[in-house]
Amino acid sequence: CAVVGLERMPPKNVVKPPGTKKPAEKSSFTYYYIAGLVAVVAVAYLMFGDQRQRIGVCGDGLCGYDEDFSSCPKDCKGSCGDSFCSRFEACVGTPRNQLKGRTECPSDCGHCTATPTPSCAAEAGMDAAHNSSMLWGTYRPHLFFGTRTRSTSPIYMGVMWHHPYQPDKMRYDATDDGISKYGWVEHDGKSFGHQTIDDATLGVQVNTTFVKSKHEDKDSKGGDWTVRVTGKRLHSSESATGGANKGGELTLIFHMATFGKSGGMAGTTITGSNTDLIAIREGRSHATGNFTIGVYSSSSVTKVSHFSMKTDDKHNNVADIFAKNLYRPSLEKGEGQPVMVTLPDEHHHDRNANTAFIAVVVPTPFVLDFVFTNHQANKLNDVSDGAAVQAANEGMRGDGLTNLIEQRRDAFNSRFESTFKLKEKTCTPSKSSLYKRSKGEAKYPACDKEGKLTTHAESLGKVALSQMMGGMSYLHGTWFKATPPFYNNSIEQSSVVSFSATPCRAGFARGFLWDEGFHQLLVARWEPAITRDSLLHWFALMQPDGWIPREHFIGGEARRHIEARWWTQNPTHANPPTLLLALEVLMDTGEAPKDFLRCLQPKIATWLDWFRRTQKGHALHSFRWSGRVVTEGISHTLSSGLDDYPRSNMSSTLRDRHVDLMGWVATMLRIMAKIEKALDQTPSPPSGYAAGWDALVKHVEAVHWDNETKMYADRGMSLLPSNKQEEAFVEHFGYISLFPFLLGMTPKGERSEAVISIMSDASHLRSKAGLRSLSKTSPRGGKDLVYGTQEDYWRGKVWICINYLALRALKTTYAEGSEEGEKLYTGLRSAIVDNMVSQYGRKGFIFEQYDDKSGEGLKHKPFAGWSALVLLIMAEIY
């Protein structure tokens, strides 16, 4: 029509005489002429005009968001070997009756059931010496103090305390209920840790110091260890109530249990109340061999009592309730009057008892040493030779222990500075300080007038590292999984083990898949062997199809206090593969041996194949998070990790395209290509990992860049006020918009500058506490109507993990050569550090998230999971 119209245009050299009458057929000519112009404009508009409506044209090699297989098969059908498991391809092993016209493609979709692979423990350096050095640890972070062996025939130990006359207010589970401050302030992850606990309700400060010795010998079976528990009265200003413990005494209970093969303990011997050694007990375990435990006091004690018997591990999960029940006879003697409660002083089941309690009533201040002496580590053959045991553990109690603690503390501080070099780092005092003295200076400044980090900042850094290392968890037990075809059931699975860092001791003291990669970014810089160890444990949980459970409700301890509805893991739901970010750090720092990479490579490939099969979108090179649900009236995409962040207001299998997931899959492809390069591999036929990364870098622009708002966005079905359904960009500025930038996919130049501009804008993402998760302002102007609404979890609050990725992207890629980028990096780093130092100084905790308006710490605490990345931000280690 356009061509016809152009052909009918009158010749330019024709001159009509004045007054010439217009022929009747000219009306038809005018019609065609106008129609032609309209058509030309329309074609030009589609090709070059509103890029919001069309990115490219069919045949350009990109399956844009306005194209699909039916409209452009050459761009959108895909082919085996293009690194995308399209809807026309299937994994190898798909039943014939389920292929439905699809073709098996191993390079893009992998195998439906992967071939079992080795554990990779030897390749990772997890030898006998490593396992001995890591056998004992504070691997029960859900308790105020709890230690255990990393074994499936474990020994558990925990500490409880309460008012001598009020056992109902027993302290055991880590909680901030009546506790004004608690957490590790020093912890090296292997042999030393010190924490303070300010119990405002009881008016006491309880300190626990954990020290190991002889643990690095491969034949020592974990060696010896001591937990020193000290206590003193809190100053009245530190106690919210002035303390309920007016008498100044405290009851401490040391609980120990051994389960599995060959486990058992003899009866407790009480040696008296006024001697150094006040209680001693012998035992044995498959994990450690023979051992002796003893309780030592440097001052007099008021009362010592004990109880032991044989029970099952279910009682171990509720040891505090068990202990309260043991107090019943003592309480009954009081006949309703206040009475100092004691244990029954009973021992049952001879040497087969596996659960023991020792209760010590002490006046404050006090110092108690609970000492575990390993007979094999000390070459003690006669288990009844008490004098030999006393001689062997002399350095693990009393003055000997005091000296050892000081040595370990000095070593920790020295290593901390040599690793993170905070004294060398410069800083800029932030203009957003929240807490001012009358003179206008910050009460807890992070940066001094000379542009150096202060001791307040250094203290926060040590706490961040220590609470991360002290939060490592080891779990063993069964778990629950939903099964096909409807995944609406819950089937208990065989026992597995988990070794992982944890986000928060109160409520989240278990492994989380998407959190763990961020955790290990810090751990890898401090103790890379622990990162390798954790990665192997995570990949050991991978199921035959390549799925990894996203949350570790493993065993009774992990499930205690958690509603059963959360236990079940759905094998169709993913979680961001952040573990590979930690692996990349190991590679970049020379801590990933080639044999380790070579052994891990097929496991990662299986995981990637699972992502490409199960999280793909309907269109070529698009991805969608499975498992979007409405929970208690709030739309959640829990699998993405950004739970309530606003996606499209209608979930559509055919239309949902999630930009953050595309970024994560692209990152998996990039790191797999990097592993191939590190191993000097040139597979034939090519694996396609590098080509797959390149393809997604191009497609994130074709599918997710909105030229009208100048930002990345999800695409999906939206329900308009008119009840009309329409596929469109999901118009919000926030963390989701940043993912291509955060993961290095955004081309440097105009588009990276557009992203930096939104990040720098205080009406959008910039706040005094860091980048907020959701902009206050809509991309089209006016208030974003979702900001700060409903659960308000990822709808405006500041999260340190995403801020760390933003600073990393700026520092390593986008700030160089960008004036606005350099300014944003400096200001953002200062704001985050300044606010977190201020919050820790005032409240004594690291928090899960921070308010974007006031900077106040919010939600769970102490949250030294990914919020501990503030240490790497201070150290500028990316």
PDB file of C-alpha atoms in Angstrom, residues 307-490:
ATOM      1  CA  PHE A 307      21.824 -36.192  86.972  1.00  0.00           C
ATOM      2  CA  SER A 308      22.489 -38.708  84.190  1.00  0.00           C
ATOM      3  CA  MET A 309      20.637 -41.445  82.312  1.00  0.00           C
ATOM      4  CA  LYS A 310      20.233 -43.119  78.929  1.00  0.00           C
ATOM      5  CA  THR A 311      17.757 -41.503  76.546  1.00  0.00           C
ATOM      6  CA  ASP A 312      17.253 -40.851  72.838  1.00  0.00           C
ATOM      7  CA  ASP A 313      18.345 -37.851  70.814  1.00  0.00           C
ATOM      8  CA  LYS A 314      14.840 -36.352  70.842  1.00  0.00           C
ATOM      9  CA  HIS A 315      15.438 -35.378  74.460  1.00  0.00           C
ATOM     10  CA  ASN A 316      18.668 -33.680  73.418  1.00  0.00           C
ATOM     11  CA  ASN A 317      16.668 -31.316  71.217  1.00  0.00           C
ATOM     12  CA  VAL A 318      14.741 -30.116  74.280  1.00  0.00           C
ATOM     13  CA  ALA A 319      17.478 -30.325  76.900  1.00  0.00           C
ATOM     14  CA  ASP A 320      16.269 -27.189  78.686  1.00  0.00           C
ATOM     15  CA  ILE A 321      12.776 -28.631  79.114  1.00  0.00           C
ATOM     16  CA  PHE A 322      14.358 -31.882  80.280  1.00  0.00           C
ATOM     17  CA  ALA A 323      16.358 -29.971  82.915  1.00  0.00           C
ATOM     18  CA  LYS A 324      13.267 -28.112  84.154  1.00  0.00           C
ATOM     19  CA  ASN A 325      11.459 -31.405  84.592  1.00  0.00           C
ATOM     20  CA  LEU A 326      14.378 -32.708  86.665  1.00  0.00           C
ATOM     21  CA  TYR A 327      13.826 -29.818  89.058  1.00  0.00           C
ATOM     22  CA  ARG A 328      10.297 -30.955  89.969  1.00  0.00           C
ATOM     23  CA  PRO A 329      11.239 -32.974  93.080  1.00  0.00           C
ATOM     24  CA  SER A 330      13.249 -30.027  94.375  1.00  0.00           C
ATOM     25  CA  LEU A 331      10.385 -27.603  93.753  1.00  0.00           C
ATOM     26  CA  GLU A 332       7.898 -29.895  95.450  1.00  0.00           C
ATOM     27  CA  LYS A 333       9.979 -29.828  98.620  1.00  0.00           C
ATOM     28  CA  GLY A 334       9.476 -26.088  98.776  1.00  0.00           C
ATOM     29  CA  GLU A 335       5.711 -26.613  99.087  1.00  0.00           C
ATOM     30  CA  GLY A 336       5.040 -23.436  97.121  1.00  0.00           C
ATOM     31  CA  GLN A 337       7.706 -21.361  98.871  1.00  0.00           C
ATOM     32  CA  PRO A 338      10.832 -20.039  97.091  1.00  0.00           C
ATOM     33  CA  VAL A 339      13.518 -22.718  97.141  1.00  0.00           C
ATOM     34  CA  MET A 340      16.967 -23.101  95.586  1.00  0.00           C
ATOM     35  CA  VAL A 341      16.363 -25.818  92.999  1.00  0.00           C
ATOM     36  CA  THR A 342      18.884 -28.610  92.475  1.00  0.00           C
ATOM     37  CA  LEU A 343      19.175 -31.744  90.348  1.00  0.00           C
ATOM     38  CA  PRO A 344      18.315 -35.125  91.932  1.00  0.00           C
ATOM     39  CA  ASP A 345      21.992 -36.352  92.225  1.00  0.00           C
ATOM     40  CA  GLU A 346      21.133 -39.574  90.402  1.00  0.00           C
ATOM     41  CA  HIS A 347      22.976 -41.726  87.860  1.00  0.00           C
ATOM     42  CA  HIS A 348      21.148 -44.379  85.860  1.00  0.00           C
ATOM     43  CA  HIS A 349      22.167 -47.076  83.358  1.00  0.00           C
ATOM     44  CA  ASP A 350      25.717 -47.400  84.686  1.00  0.00           C
ATOM     45  CA  ARG A 351      28.311 -46.602  81.955  1.00  0.00           C
ATOM     46  CA  ASN A 352      25.649 -46.638  79.229  1.00  0.00           C
ATOM     47  CA  ALA A 353      24.164 -43.304  80.257  1.00  0.00           C
ATOM     48  CA  ASN A 354      24.364 -40.901  77.341  1.00  0.00           C
ATOM     49  CA  THR A 355      22.880 -37.697  78.783  1.00  0.00           C
ATOM     50  CA  ALA A 356      24.278 -35.815  81.758  1.00  0.00           C
ATOM     51  CA  PHE A 357      23.606 -32.554  83.600  1.00  0.00           C
ATOM     52  CA  ILE A 358      25.888 -30.831  86.108  1.00  0.00           C
ATOM     53  CA  ALA A 359      24.367 -27.818  87.905  1.00  0.00           C
ATOM     54  CA  VAL A 360      26.557 -25.333  89.773  1.00  0.00           C
ATOM     55  CA  VAL A 361      25.200 -22.508  91.932  1.00  0.00           C
ATOM     56  CA  VAL A 362      27.763 -19.692  92.180  1.00  0.00           C
ATOM     57  CA  PRO A 363      27.876 -16.162  93.565  1.00  0.00           C
ATOM     58  CA  THR A 364      28.857 -13.407  91.136  1.00  0.00           C
ATOM     59  CA  PRO A 365      31.502 -12.712  90.019  1.00  0.00           C
ATOM     60  CA  PHE A 366      32.595 -16.221  89.057  1.00  0.00           C
ATOM     61  CA  VAL A 367      34.893 -18.158  86.730  1.00  0.00           C
ATOM     62  CA  LEU A 368      34.046 -21.748  85.743  1.00  0.00           C
ATOM     63  CA  ASP A 369      36.058 -23.901  83.345  1.00  0.00           C
ATOM     64  CA  PHE A 370      34.352 -26.874  81.661  1.00  0.00           C
ATOM     65  CA  VAL A 371      37.248 -28.972  80.344  1.00  0.00           C
ATOM     66  CA  PHE A 372      37.085 -31.800  77.781  1.00  0.00           C
ATOM     67  CA  THR A 373      40.239 -33.951  77.842  1.00  0.00           C
ATOM     68  CA  ASN A 374      40.718 -36.377  74.957  1.00  0.00           C
ATOM     69  CA  HIS A 375      42.630 -39.460  76.084  1.00  0.00           C
ATOM     70  CA  GLN A 376      44.036 -40.335  72.671  1.00  0.00           C
ATOM     71  CA  ALA A 377      45.326 -36.805  72.058  1.00  0.00           C
ATOM     72  CA  ASN A 378      47.116 -36.937  75.428  1.00  0.00           C
ATOM     73  CA  LYS A 379      48.180 -40.598  75.148  1.00  0.00           C
ATOM     74  CA  LEU A 380      46.267 -41.548  78.278  1.00  0.00           C
ATOM     75  CA  ASN A 381      45.768 -45.298  78.285  1.00  0.00           C
ATOM     76  CA  ASP A 382      44.284 -45.758  81.755  1.00  0.00           C
ATOM     77  CA  VAL A 383      40.900 -44.055  81.774  1.00  0.00           C
ATOM     78  CA  SER A 384      40.771 -44.159  85.571  1.00  0.00           C
ATOM     79  CA  ASP A 385      44.087 -42.354  86.137  1.00  0.00           C
ATOM     80  CA  GLY A 386      42.715 -39.071  87.477  1.00  0.00           C
ATOM     81  CA  ALA A 387      46.125 -37.646  88.278  1.00  0.00           C
ATOM     82  CA  ALA A 388      47.289 -38.143  84.685  1.00  0.00           C
ATOM     83  CA  VAL A 389      44.162 -36.399  83.410  1.00  0.00           C
ATOM     84  CA  GLN A 390      44.764 -33.481  85.761  1.00  0.00           C
ATOM     85  CA  ALA A 391      48.328 -33.166  84.542  1.00  0.00           C
ATOM     86  CA  ALA A 392      47.275 -33.383  80.877  1.00  0.00           C
ATOM     87  CA  ASN A 393      44.691 -30.595  81.054  1.00  0.00           C
ATOM     88  CA  GLU A 394      46.613 -28.197  83.299  1.00  0.00           C
ATOM     89  CA  GLY A 395      47.111 -25.766  80.432  1.00  0.00           C
ATOM     90  CA  MET A 396      43.390 -25.830  79.637  1.00  0.00           C
ATOM     91  CA  ARG A 397      42.141 -24.448  82.958  1.00  0.00           C
ATOM     92  CA  GLY A 398      42.990 -21.821  85.550  1.00  0.00           C
ATOM     93  CA  ASP A 399      46.018 -19.641  84.913  1.00  0.00           C
ATOM     94  CA  GLY A 400      47.206 -21.857  82.093  1.00  0.00           C
ATOM     95  CA  LEU A 401      43.957 -21.257  80.221  1.00  0.00           C
ATOM     96  CA  THR A 402      44.111 -17.510  80.937  1.00  0.00           C
ATOM     97  CA  ASN A 403      47.525 -17.357  79.243  1.00  0.00           C
ATOM     98  CA  LEU A 404      46.337 -19.453  76.298  1.00  0.00           C
ATOM     99  CA  ILE A 405      43.308 -17.186  75.804  1.00  0.00           C
ATOM    100  CA  GLU A 406      45.544 -14.117  75.656  1.00  0.00           C
ATOM    101  CA  GLN A 407      47.787 -15.807  73.092  1.00  0.00           C
ATOM    102  CA  ARG A 408      44.813 -16.719  70.927  1.00  0.00           C
ATOM    103  CA  ARG A 409      43.356 -13.214  71.255  1.00  0.00           C
ATOM    104  CA  ASP A 410      46.638 -11.603  70.182  1.00  0.00           C
ATOM    105  CA  ALA A 411      46.894 -13.993  67.237  1.00  0.00           C
ATOM    106  CA  PHE A 412      43.310 -13.207  66.183  1.00  0.00           C
ATOM    107  CA  ASN A 413      43.848  -9.440  66.288  1.00  0.00           C
ATOM    108  CA  SER A 414      47.136  -9.656  64.419  1.00  0.00           C
ATOM    109  CA  ARG A 415      45.693 -11.876  61.716  1.00  0.00           C
ATOM    110  CA  PHE A 416      42.607  -9.691  61.412  1.00  0.00           C
ATOM    111  CA  GLU A 417      44.706  -6.615  60.622  1.00  0.00           C
ATOM    112  CA  SER A 418      47.018  -8.433  58.209  1.00  0.00           C
ATOM    113  CA  THR A 419      44.008  -9.851  56.330  1.00  0.00           C
ATOM    114  CA  PHE A 420      41.726  -6.817  56.117  1.00  0.00           C
ATOM    115  CA  LYS A 421      44.182  -3.931  56.676  1.00  0.00           C
ATOM    116  CA  LEU A 422      41.521  -1.598  58.042  1.00  0.00           C
ATOM    117  CA  LYS A 423      44.126   0.725  59.553  1.00  0.00           C
ATOM    118  CA  GLU A 424      45.347   1.472  56.030  1.00  0.00           C
ATOM    119  CA  LYS A 425      41.917   2.207  54.591  1.00  0.00           C
ATOM    120  CA  THR A 426      40.708   5.722  53.891  1.00  0.00           C
ATOM    121  CA  CYS A 427      37.177   6.927  54.273  1.00  0.00           C
ATOM    122  CA  THR A 428      34.987   9.964  53.903  1.00  0.00           C
ATOM    123  CA  PRO A 429      32.854  11.111  56.846  1.00  0.00           C
ATOM    124  CA  SER A 430      29.268  10.611  55.781  1.00  0.00           C
ATOM    125  CA  LYS A 431      26.887  13.553  55.835  1.00  0.00           C
ATOM    126  CA  SER A 432      24.085  11.218  56.883  1.00  0.00           C
ATOM    127  CA  SER A 433      25.257  10.522  60.451  1.00  0.00           C
ATOM    128  CA  LEU A 434      22.146   9.864  62.485  1.00  0.00           C
ATOM    129  CA  TYR A 435      23.325  10.184  66.035  1.00  0.00           C
ATOM    130  CA  LYS A 436      24.992  13.480  66.908  1.00  0.00           C
ATOM    131  CA  ARG A 437      26.546  14.848  70.063  1.00  0.00           C
ATOM    132  CA  SER A 438      25.680  18.390  70.946  1.00  0.00           C
ATOM    133  CA  LYS A 439      28.930  19.474  69.336  1.00  0.00           C
ATOM    134  CA  GLY A 440      27.766  17.991  66.064  1.00  0.00           C
ATOM    135  CA  GLU A 441      30.134  15.030  66.078  1.00  0.00           C
ATOM    136  CA  ALA A 442      28.887  11.479  65.611  1.00  0.00           C
ATOM    137  CA  LYS A 443      28.746   9.564  68.879  1.00  0.00           C
ATOM    138  CA  TYR A 444      30.064   6.452  67.159  1.00  0.00           C
ATOM    139  CA  PRO A 445      31.936   7.807  64.139  1.00  0.00           C
ATOM    140  CA  ALA A 446      33.147   5.374  61.526  1.00  0.00           C
ATOM    141  CA  CYS A 447      35.600   7.832  60.007  1.00  0.00           C
ATOM    142  CA  ASP A 448      37.888  10.269  61.815  1.00  0.00           C
ATOM    143  CA  LYS A 449      38.922  13.770  60.761  1.00  0.00           C
ATOM    144  CA  GLU A 450      42.059  12.411  59.072  1.00  0.00           C
ATOM    145  CA  GLY A 451      39.962  10.197  56.802  1.00  0.00           C
ATOM    146  CA  LYS A 452      40.821   6.925  58.569  1.00  0.00           C
ATOM    147  CA  LEU A 453      38.481   4.271  59.936  1.00  0.00           C
ATOM    148  CA  THR A 454      37.990   4.591  63.691  1.00  0.00           C
ATOM    149  CA  THR A 455      38.246   1.970  66.440  1.00  0.00           C
ATOM    150  CA  HIS A 456      34.430   1.874  66.381  1.00  0.00           C
ATOM    151  CA  ALA A 457      34.573   0.723  62.766  1.00  0.00           C
ATOM    152  CA  GLU A 458      37.326  -1.779  63.531  1.00  0.00           C
ATOM    153  CA  SER A 459      35.278  -3.225  66.412  1.00  0.00           C
ATOM    154  CA  LEU A 460      32.287  -3.661  64.128  1.00  0.00           C
ATOM    155  CA  GLY A 461      34.519  -5.406  61.590  1.00  0.00           C
ATOM    156  CA  LYS A 462      35.781  -7.894  64.168  1.00  0.00           C
ATOM    157  CA  VAL A 463      32.254  -8.558  65.381  1.00  0.00           C
ATOM    158  CA  ALA A 464      31.037  -9.117  61.809  1.00  0.00           C
ATOM    159  CA  LEU A 465      33.767 -11.682  61.130  1.00  0.00           C
ATOM    160  CA  SER A 466      33.443 -13.344  64.537  1.00  0.00           C
ATOM    161  CA  GLN A 467      29.685 -13.727  64.402  1.00  0.00           C
ATOM    162  CA  MET A 468      29.965 -15.179  60.908  1.00  0.00           C
ATOM    163  CA  MET A 469      32.575 -17.733  61.992  1.00  0.00           C
ATOM    164  CA  GLY A 470      30.799 -18.430  65.284  1.00  0.00           C
ATOM    165  CA  GLY A 471      27.579 -18.988  63.355  1.00  0.00           C
ATOM    166  CA  MET A 472      28.789 -22.058  61.448  1.00  0.00           C
ATOM    167  CA  SER A 473      26.331 -24.914  61.890  1.00  0.00           C
ATOM    168  CA  TYR A 474      26.613 -28.676  61.570  1.00  0.00           C
ATOM    169  CA  LEU A 475      23.360 -30.610  61.260  1.00  0.00           C
ATOM    170  CA  HIS A 476      22.579 -34.294  60.862  1.00  0.00           C
ATOM    171  CA  GLY A 477      19.204 -35.897  60.451  1.00  0.00           C
ATOM    172  CA  THR A 478      16.197 -36.431  58.235  1.00  0.00           C
ATOM    173  CA  TRP A 479      14.488 -33.788  56.121  1.00  0.00           C
ATOM    174  CA  PHE A 480      11.217 -33.387  54.236  1.00  0.00           C
ATOM    175  CA  LYS A 481      10.519 -33.102  50.519  1.00  0.00           C
ATOM    176  CA  ALA A 482       7.390 -32.701  48.422  1.00  0.00           C
ATOM    177  CA  THR A 483       6.981 -35.252  45.637  1.00  0.00           C
ATOM    178  CA  PRO A 484       5.261 -35.320  42.220  1.00  0.00           C
ATOM    179  CA  PRO A 485       2.866 -35.101  40.624  1.00  0.00           C
ATOM    180  CA  PHE A 486       1.238 -32.341  42.691  1.00  0.00           C
ATOM    181  CA  TYR A 487       3.958 -31.557  45.267  1.00  0.00           C
ATOM    182  CA  ASN A 488       1.310 -31.071  47.932  1.00  0.00           C
ATOM    183  CA  ASN A 489       2.639 -33.730  50.295  1.00  0.00           C
ATOM    184  CA  SER A 490       5.593 -34.004  52.665  1.00  0.00           C
TER     185      SER A 490
END
